[in-house]
CSV table of C-alpha atoms in Angstrom, one decimal:
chain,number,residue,atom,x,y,z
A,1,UNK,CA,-11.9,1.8,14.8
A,2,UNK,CA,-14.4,0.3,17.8
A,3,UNK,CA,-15.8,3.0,19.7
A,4,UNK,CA,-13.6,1.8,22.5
A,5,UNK,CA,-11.0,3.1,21.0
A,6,UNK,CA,-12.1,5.9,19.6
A,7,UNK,CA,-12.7,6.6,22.9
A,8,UNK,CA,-9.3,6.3,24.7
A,9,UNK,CA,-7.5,7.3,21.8
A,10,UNK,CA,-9.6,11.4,22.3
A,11,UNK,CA,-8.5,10.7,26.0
A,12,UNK,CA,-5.3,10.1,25.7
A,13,UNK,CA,-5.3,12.8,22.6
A,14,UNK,CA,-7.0,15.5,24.4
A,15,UNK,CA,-5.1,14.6,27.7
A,16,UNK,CA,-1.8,16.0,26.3
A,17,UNK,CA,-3.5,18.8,24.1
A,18,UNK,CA,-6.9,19.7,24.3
A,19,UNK,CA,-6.9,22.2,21.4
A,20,UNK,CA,-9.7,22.6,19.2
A,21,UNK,CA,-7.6,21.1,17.1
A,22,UNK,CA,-7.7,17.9,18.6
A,23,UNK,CA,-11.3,18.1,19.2
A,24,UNK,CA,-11.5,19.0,15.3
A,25,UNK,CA,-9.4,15.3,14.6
A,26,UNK,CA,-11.7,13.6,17.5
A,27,UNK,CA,-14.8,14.6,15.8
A,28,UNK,CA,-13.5,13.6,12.5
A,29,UNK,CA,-12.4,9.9,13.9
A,30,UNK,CA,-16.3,9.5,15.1
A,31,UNK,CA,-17.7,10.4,11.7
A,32,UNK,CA,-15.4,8.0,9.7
A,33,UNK,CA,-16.4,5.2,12.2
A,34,UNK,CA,-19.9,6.4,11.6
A,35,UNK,CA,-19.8,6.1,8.0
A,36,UNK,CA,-18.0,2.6,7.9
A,37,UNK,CA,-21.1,1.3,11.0
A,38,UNK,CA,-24.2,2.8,9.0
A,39,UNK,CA,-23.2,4.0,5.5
A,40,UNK,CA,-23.5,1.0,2.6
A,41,UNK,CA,-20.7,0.4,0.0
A,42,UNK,CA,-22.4,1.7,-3.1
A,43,UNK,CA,-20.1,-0.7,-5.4
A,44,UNK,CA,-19.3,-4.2,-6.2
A,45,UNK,CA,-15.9,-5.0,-4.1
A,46,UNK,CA,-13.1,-6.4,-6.4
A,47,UNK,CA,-11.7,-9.8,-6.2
A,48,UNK,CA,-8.5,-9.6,-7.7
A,49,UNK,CA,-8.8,-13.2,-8.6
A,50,UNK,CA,-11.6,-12.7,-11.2
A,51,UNK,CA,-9.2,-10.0,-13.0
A,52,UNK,CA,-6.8,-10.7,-16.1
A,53,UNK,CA,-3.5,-10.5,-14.7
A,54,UNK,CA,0.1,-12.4,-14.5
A,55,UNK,CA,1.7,-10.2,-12.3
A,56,UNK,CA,-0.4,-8.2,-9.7
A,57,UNK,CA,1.6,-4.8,-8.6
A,58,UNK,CA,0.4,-3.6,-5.3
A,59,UNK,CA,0.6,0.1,-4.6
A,60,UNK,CA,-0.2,0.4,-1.1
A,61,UNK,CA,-2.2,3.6,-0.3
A,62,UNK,CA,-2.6,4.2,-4.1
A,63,UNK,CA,-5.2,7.0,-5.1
A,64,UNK,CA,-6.8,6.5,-8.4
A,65,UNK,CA,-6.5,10.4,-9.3
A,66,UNK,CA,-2.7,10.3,-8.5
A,67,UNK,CA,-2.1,7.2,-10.8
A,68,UNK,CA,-3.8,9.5,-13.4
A,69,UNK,CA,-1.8,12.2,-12.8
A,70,UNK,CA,1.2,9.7,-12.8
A,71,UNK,CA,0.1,8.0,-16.3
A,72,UNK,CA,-0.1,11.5,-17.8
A,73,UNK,CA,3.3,13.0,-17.0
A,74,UNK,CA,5.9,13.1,-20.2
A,75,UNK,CA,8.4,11.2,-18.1
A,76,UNK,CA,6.2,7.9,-18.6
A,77,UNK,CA,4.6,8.2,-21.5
A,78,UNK,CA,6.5,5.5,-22.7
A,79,UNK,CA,5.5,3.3,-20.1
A,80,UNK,CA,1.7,4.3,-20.1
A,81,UNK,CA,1.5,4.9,-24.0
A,82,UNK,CA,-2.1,3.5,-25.2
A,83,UNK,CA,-2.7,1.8,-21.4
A,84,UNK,CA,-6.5,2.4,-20.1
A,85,UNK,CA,-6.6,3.8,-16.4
A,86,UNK,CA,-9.9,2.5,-14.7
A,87,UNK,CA,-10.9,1.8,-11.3
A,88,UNK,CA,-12.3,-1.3,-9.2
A,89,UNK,CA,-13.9,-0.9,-5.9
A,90,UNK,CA,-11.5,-2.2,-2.9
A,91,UNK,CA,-12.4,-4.9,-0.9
A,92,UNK,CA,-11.4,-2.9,2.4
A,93,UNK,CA,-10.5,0.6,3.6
A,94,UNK,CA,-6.7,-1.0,4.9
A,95,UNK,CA,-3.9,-3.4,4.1
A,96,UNK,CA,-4.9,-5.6,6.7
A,97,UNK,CA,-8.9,-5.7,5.8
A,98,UNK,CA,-7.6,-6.2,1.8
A,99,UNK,CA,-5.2,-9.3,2.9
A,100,UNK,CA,-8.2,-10.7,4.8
A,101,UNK,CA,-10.3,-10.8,2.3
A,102,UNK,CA,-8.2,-11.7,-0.8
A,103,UNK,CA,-6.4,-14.7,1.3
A,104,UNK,CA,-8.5,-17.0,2.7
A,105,UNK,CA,-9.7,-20.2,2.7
A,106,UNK,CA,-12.3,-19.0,-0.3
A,107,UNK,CA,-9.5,-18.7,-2.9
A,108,UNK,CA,-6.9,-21.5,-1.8
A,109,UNK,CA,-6.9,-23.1,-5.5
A,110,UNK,CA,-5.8,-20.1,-6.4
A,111,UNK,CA,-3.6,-19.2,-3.6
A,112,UNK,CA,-1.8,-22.4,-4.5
A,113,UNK,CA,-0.3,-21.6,-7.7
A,114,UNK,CA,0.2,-17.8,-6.8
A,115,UNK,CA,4.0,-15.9,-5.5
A,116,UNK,CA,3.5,-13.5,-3.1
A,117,UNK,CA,6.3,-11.0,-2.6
A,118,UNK,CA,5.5,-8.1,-0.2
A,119,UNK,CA,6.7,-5.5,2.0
A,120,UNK,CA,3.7,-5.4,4.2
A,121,UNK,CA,3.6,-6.2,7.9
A,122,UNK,CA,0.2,-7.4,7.8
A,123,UNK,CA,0.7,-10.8,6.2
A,124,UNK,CA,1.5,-12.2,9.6
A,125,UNK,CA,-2.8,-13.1,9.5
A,126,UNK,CA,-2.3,-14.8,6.5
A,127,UNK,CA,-1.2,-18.9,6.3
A,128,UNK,CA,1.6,-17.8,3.8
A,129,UNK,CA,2.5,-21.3,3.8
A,130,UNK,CA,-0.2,-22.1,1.2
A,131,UNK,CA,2.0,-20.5,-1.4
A,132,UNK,CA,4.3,-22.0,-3.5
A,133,UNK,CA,6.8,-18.6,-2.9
A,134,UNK,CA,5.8,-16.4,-0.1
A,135,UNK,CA,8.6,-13.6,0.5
A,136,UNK,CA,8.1,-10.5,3.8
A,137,UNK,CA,10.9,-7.7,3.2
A,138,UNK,CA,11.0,-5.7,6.2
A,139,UNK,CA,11.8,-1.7,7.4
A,140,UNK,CA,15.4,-0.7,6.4
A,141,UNK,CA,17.9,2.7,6.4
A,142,UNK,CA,17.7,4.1,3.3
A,143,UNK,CA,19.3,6.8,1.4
A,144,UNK,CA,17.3,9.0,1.7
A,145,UNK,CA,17.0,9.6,5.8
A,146,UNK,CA,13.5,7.6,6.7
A,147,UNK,CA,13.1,3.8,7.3
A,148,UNK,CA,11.0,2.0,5.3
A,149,UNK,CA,10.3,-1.1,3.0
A,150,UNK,CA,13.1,-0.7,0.1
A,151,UNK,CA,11.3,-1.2,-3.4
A,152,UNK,CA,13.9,-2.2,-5.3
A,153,UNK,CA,14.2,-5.7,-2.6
A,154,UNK,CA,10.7,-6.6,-4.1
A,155,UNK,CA,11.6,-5.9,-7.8
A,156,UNK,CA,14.5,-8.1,-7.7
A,157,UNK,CA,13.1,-11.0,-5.5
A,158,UNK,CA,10.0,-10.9,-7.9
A,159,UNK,CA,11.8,-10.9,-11.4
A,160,UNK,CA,14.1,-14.1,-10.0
A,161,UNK,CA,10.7,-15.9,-8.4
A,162,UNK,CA,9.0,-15.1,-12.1
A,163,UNK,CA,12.0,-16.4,-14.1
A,164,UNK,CA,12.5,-19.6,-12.3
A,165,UNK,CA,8.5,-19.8,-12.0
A,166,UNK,CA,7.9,-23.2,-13.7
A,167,UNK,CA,10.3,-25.0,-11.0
A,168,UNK,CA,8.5,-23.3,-8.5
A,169,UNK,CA,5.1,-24.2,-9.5
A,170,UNK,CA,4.1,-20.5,-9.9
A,171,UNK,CA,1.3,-19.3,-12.5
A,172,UNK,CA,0.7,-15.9,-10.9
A,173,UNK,CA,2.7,-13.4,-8.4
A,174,UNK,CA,1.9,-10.7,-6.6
A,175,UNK,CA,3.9,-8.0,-5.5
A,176,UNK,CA,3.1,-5.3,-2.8
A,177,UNK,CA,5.0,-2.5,-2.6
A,178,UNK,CA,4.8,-0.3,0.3
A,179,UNK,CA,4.8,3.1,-1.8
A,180,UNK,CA,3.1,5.7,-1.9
A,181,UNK,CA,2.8,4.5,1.4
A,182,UNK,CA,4.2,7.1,4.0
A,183,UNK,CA,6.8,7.9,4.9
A,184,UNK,CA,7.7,10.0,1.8
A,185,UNK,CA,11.5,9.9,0.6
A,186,UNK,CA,11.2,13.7,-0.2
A,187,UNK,CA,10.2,15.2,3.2
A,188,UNK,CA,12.0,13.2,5.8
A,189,UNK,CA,11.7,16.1,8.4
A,190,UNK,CA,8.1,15.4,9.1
A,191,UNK,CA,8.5,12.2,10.2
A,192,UNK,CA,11.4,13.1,12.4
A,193,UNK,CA,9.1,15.2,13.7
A,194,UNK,CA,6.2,13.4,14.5
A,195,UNK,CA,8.6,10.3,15.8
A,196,UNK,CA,7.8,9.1,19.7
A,197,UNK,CA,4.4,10.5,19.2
A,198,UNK,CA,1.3,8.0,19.2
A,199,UNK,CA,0.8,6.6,15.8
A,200,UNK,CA,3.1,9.6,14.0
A,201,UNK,CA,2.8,8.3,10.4
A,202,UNK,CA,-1.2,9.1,10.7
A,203,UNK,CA,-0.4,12.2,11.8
A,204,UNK,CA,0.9,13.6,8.3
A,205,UNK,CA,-2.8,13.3,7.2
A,206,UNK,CA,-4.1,14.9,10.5
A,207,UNK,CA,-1.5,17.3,10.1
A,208,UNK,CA,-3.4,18.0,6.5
A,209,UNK,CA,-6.8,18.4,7.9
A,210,UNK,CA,-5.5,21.1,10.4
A,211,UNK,CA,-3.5,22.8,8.0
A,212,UNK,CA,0.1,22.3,9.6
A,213,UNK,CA,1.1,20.7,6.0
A,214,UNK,CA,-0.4,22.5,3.2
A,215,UNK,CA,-2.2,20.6,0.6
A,216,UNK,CA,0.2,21.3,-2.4
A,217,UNK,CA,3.4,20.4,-0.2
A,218,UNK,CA,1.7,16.8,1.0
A,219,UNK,CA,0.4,16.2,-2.8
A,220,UNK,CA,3.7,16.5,-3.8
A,221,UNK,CA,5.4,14.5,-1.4
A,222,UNK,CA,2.9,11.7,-2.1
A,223,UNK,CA,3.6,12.2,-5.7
A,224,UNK,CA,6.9,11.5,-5.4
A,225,UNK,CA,6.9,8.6,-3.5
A,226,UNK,CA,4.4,7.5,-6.3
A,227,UNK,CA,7.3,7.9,-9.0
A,228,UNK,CA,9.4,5.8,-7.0
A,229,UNK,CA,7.8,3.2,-7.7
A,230,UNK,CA,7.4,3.6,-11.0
A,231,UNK,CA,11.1,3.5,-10.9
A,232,UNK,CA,10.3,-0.4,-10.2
A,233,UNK,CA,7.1,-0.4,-12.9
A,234,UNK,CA,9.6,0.3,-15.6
A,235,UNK,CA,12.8,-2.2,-14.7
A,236,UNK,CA,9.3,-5.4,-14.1
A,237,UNK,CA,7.7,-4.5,-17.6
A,238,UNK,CA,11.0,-5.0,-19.1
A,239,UNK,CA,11.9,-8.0,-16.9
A,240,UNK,CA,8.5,-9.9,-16.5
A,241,UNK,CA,7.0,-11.9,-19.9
A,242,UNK,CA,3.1,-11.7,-19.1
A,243,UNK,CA,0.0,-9.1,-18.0
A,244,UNK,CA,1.0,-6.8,-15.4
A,245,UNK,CA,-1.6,-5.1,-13.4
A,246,UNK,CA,-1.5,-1.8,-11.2
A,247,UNK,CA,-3.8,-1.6,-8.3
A,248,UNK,CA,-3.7,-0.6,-4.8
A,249,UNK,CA,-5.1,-2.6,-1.2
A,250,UNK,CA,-6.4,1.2,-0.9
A,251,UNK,CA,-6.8,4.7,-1.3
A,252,UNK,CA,-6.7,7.5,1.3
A,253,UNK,CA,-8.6,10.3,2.0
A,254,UNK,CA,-7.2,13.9,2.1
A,255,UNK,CA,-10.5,15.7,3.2
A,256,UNK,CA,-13.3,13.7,1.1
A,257,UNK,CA,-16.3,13.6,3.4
A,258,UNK,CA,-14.8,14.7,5.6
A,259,UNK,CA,-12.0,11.6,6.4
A,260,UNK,CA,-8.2,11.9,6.1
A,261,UNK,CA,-6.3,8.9,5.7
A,262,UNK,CA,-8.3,5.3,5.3
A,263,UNK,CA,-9.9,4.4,8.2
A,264,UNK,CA,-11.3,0.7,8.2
A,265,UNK,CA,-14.3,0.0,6.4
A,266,UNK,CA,-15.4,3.6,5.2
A,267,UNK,CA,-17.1,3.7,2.2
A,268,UNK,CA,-15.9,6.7,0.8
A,269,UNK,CA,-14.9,6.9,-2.7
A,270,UNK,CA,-11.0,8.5,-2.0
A,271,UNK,CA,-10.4,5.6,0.3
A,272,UNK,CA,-12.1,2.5,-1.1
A,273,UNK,CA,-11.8,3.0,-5.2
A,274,UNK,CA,-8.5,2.4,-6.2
A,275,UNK,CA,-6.9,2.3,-9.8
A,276,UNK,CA,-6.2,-0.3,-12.4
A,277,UNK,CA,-3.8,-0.2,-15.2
A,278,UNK,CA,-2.8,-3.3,-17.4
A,279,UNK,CA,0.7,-3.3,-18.9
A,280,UNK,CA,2.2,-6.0,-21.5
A,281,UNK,CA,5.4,-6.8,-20.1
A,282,UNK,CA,8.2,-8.9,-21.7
A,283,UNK,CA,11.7,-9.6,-20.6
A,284,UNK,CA,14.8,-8.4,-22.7
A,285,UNK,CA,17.1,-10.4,-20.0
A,286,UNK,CA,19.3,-7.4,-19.8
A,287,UNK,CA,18.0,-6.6,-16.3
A,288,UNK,CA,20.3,-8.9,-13.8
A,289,UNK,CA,18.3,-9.4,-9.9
A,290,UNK,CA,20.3,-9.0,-6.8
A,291,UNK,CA,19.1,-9.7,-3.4
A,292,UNK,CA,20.4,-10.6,0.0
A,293,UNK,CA,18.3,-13.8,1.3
A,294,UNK,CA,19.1,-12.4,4.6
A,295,UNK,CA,16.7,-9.7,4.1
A,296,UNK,CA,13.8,-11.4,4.0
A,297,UNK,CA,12.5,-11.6,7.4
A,298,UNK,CA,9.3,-13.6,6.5
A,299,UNK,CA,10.7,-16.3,4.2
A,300,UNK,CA,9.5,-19.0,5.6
A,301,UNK,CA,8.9,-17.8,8.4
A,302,UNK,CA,6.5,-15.0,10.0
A,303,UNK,CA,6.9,-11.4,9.5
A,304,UNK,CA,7.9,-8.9,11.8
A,305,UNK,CA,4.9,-7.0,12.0
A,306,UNK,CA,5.4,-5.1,15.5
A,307,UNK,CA,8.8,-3.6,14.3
A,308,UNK,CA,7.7,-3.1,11.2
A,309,UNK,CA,4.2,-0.8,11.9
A,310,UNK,CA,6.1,1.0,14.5
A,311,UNK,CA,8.8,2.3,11.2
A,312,UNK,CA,5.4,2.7,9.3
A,313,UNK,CA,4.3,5.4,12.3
A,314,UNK,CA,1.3,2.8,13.5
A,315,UNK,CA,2.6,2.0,16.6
């Protein structure tokens, strides 16, 4: 965040309630932008491209110590059995920092011969073109009373794009999931809550830091939306013949240093390391795709970004 807007946004903030509070979540926006101006990354940024994968699973908003918690539950042991958890370094502190930086003109032989499948609004910056499959799933109703990007749209697009790959010219394909991303499927009242007020899906983290949503409630919330998507994990590693990898554009902070959420560019371990998990997948052909075309708002064609970020609460 510019200091600009730092600067409205306390205004405007402290304009409609200036409790100390607000002054607390003020003074906590500065230092973040502080620490992303003057504090050095203290690790060597990942390029996903460098990485053994065949299949690149996006967890958006992923926190390395909830995958680990994740990997060790009972429930997925079979999925996780054996696997290594480790960690890379992201490339940026948000989605759209980690799309700039892993699509550009740096990596185009590589772009070339990649799917990418996503859910997230900020591919709009990207020439999507350049791939041989490019696929934007918007916001949607969903079951369980919040709008959002529907998982199971991406699973089934990607297992079709990956079995008819070699007519497609596809080698590699990456698929970003919005989850854990807010909002969380379990607690749909906080976001009816915080709805018509400026940027309402941050405020679930501010609503963290002063205390409003107790730690172990938010955890869990998060955690669950985690588990829906391995939901997904388990139908691709039975559907997909190659190397799948789990990572995430980012983390987010619930207190670290004194940041909550993941502010652009802050060098802060909670925000910036994300995990990594390598699965063998093969495809038993028992899993059968379906898909509407008419849902994907960005195939071939732009994404709807504006409509999209306001669902997310950005807007």
């Amino acid at each position: 965040m510019a200091f600009s807007d730092w600067f409205f946004d306390t205004v405007d903030r402290l304009r409609s309630d200036p409790s100390p509070k607000n002054v607390e979540i003020a003074l906590r926006k500065l230092w973040a932008g502080l620490l992303g101006r003057f504090v050095p990354d203290q690790q060597e940024e990942q390029v996903i491209w460098n990485e053994d994968w065949d299949i690149l699973v996006i967890l958006d908003g992923c926190r390395a110590d909830a995958m680990q918690e994740i990997t060790q539950m009972d429930a997925y042991e079979p999925l996780f059995s054996g696997k290594k958890l480790e960690t890379r370094w992201s490339v940026g502190g948000t989605s759209s920092e980690w799309i700039k930086k892993t699509f550009n003109e740096n990596y185009s032989d590589e772009i070339e011969n990649t799917a990418y499948v996503t859910g997230n609004p900020y591919t709009d910056q990207i020439q999507y073109d350049e791939f041989p499959e490019f696929a934007h799933f918007g916001i949607s109703p969903t079951e369980h009373d919040i709008r959002t990007v529907l998982p199971r749209k991406l699973t089934d697009y990607a297992i079709d794009t990956w079995r008819n790959r070699d007519e497609l010219g596809v080698d590699r394909m990456i698929i970003h999931y919005m989850q854990p991303h807010a909002p969380f499927r379990s607690r749909p009242e906080w976001f009816r809550e915080f709805k018509g007020t400026k940027k309402f899906g941050s405020k679930v983290w501010w609503r963290l830091c002063d205390g409003t949503v107790s730690e172990d409630d938010f955890w869990s919330a998060y955690l669950d939306n985690l588990e829906w998507i391995m939901e997904e994990i388990s139908i691709l590693s039975v559907s997909l013949e190659g190397t799948i990898a789990l990572t995430a554009d980012h983390g987010n902070a619930k207190g670290e240093s004194g940041v909550y959420g993941h502010p652009k560019g802050v060098p802060v371990s909670a925000v910036r390391e994300v995990p990594w998990i390598n699965l063998e997948g093969i495809d038993t052909k028992k899993y059968v795709p379906e898909y509407d075309v008419s849902d994907i708002d960005g195939h071939n064609g732009m994404p709807a970004r504006e409509s999209q970020l306001e669902a997310l609460g950005y807007k």
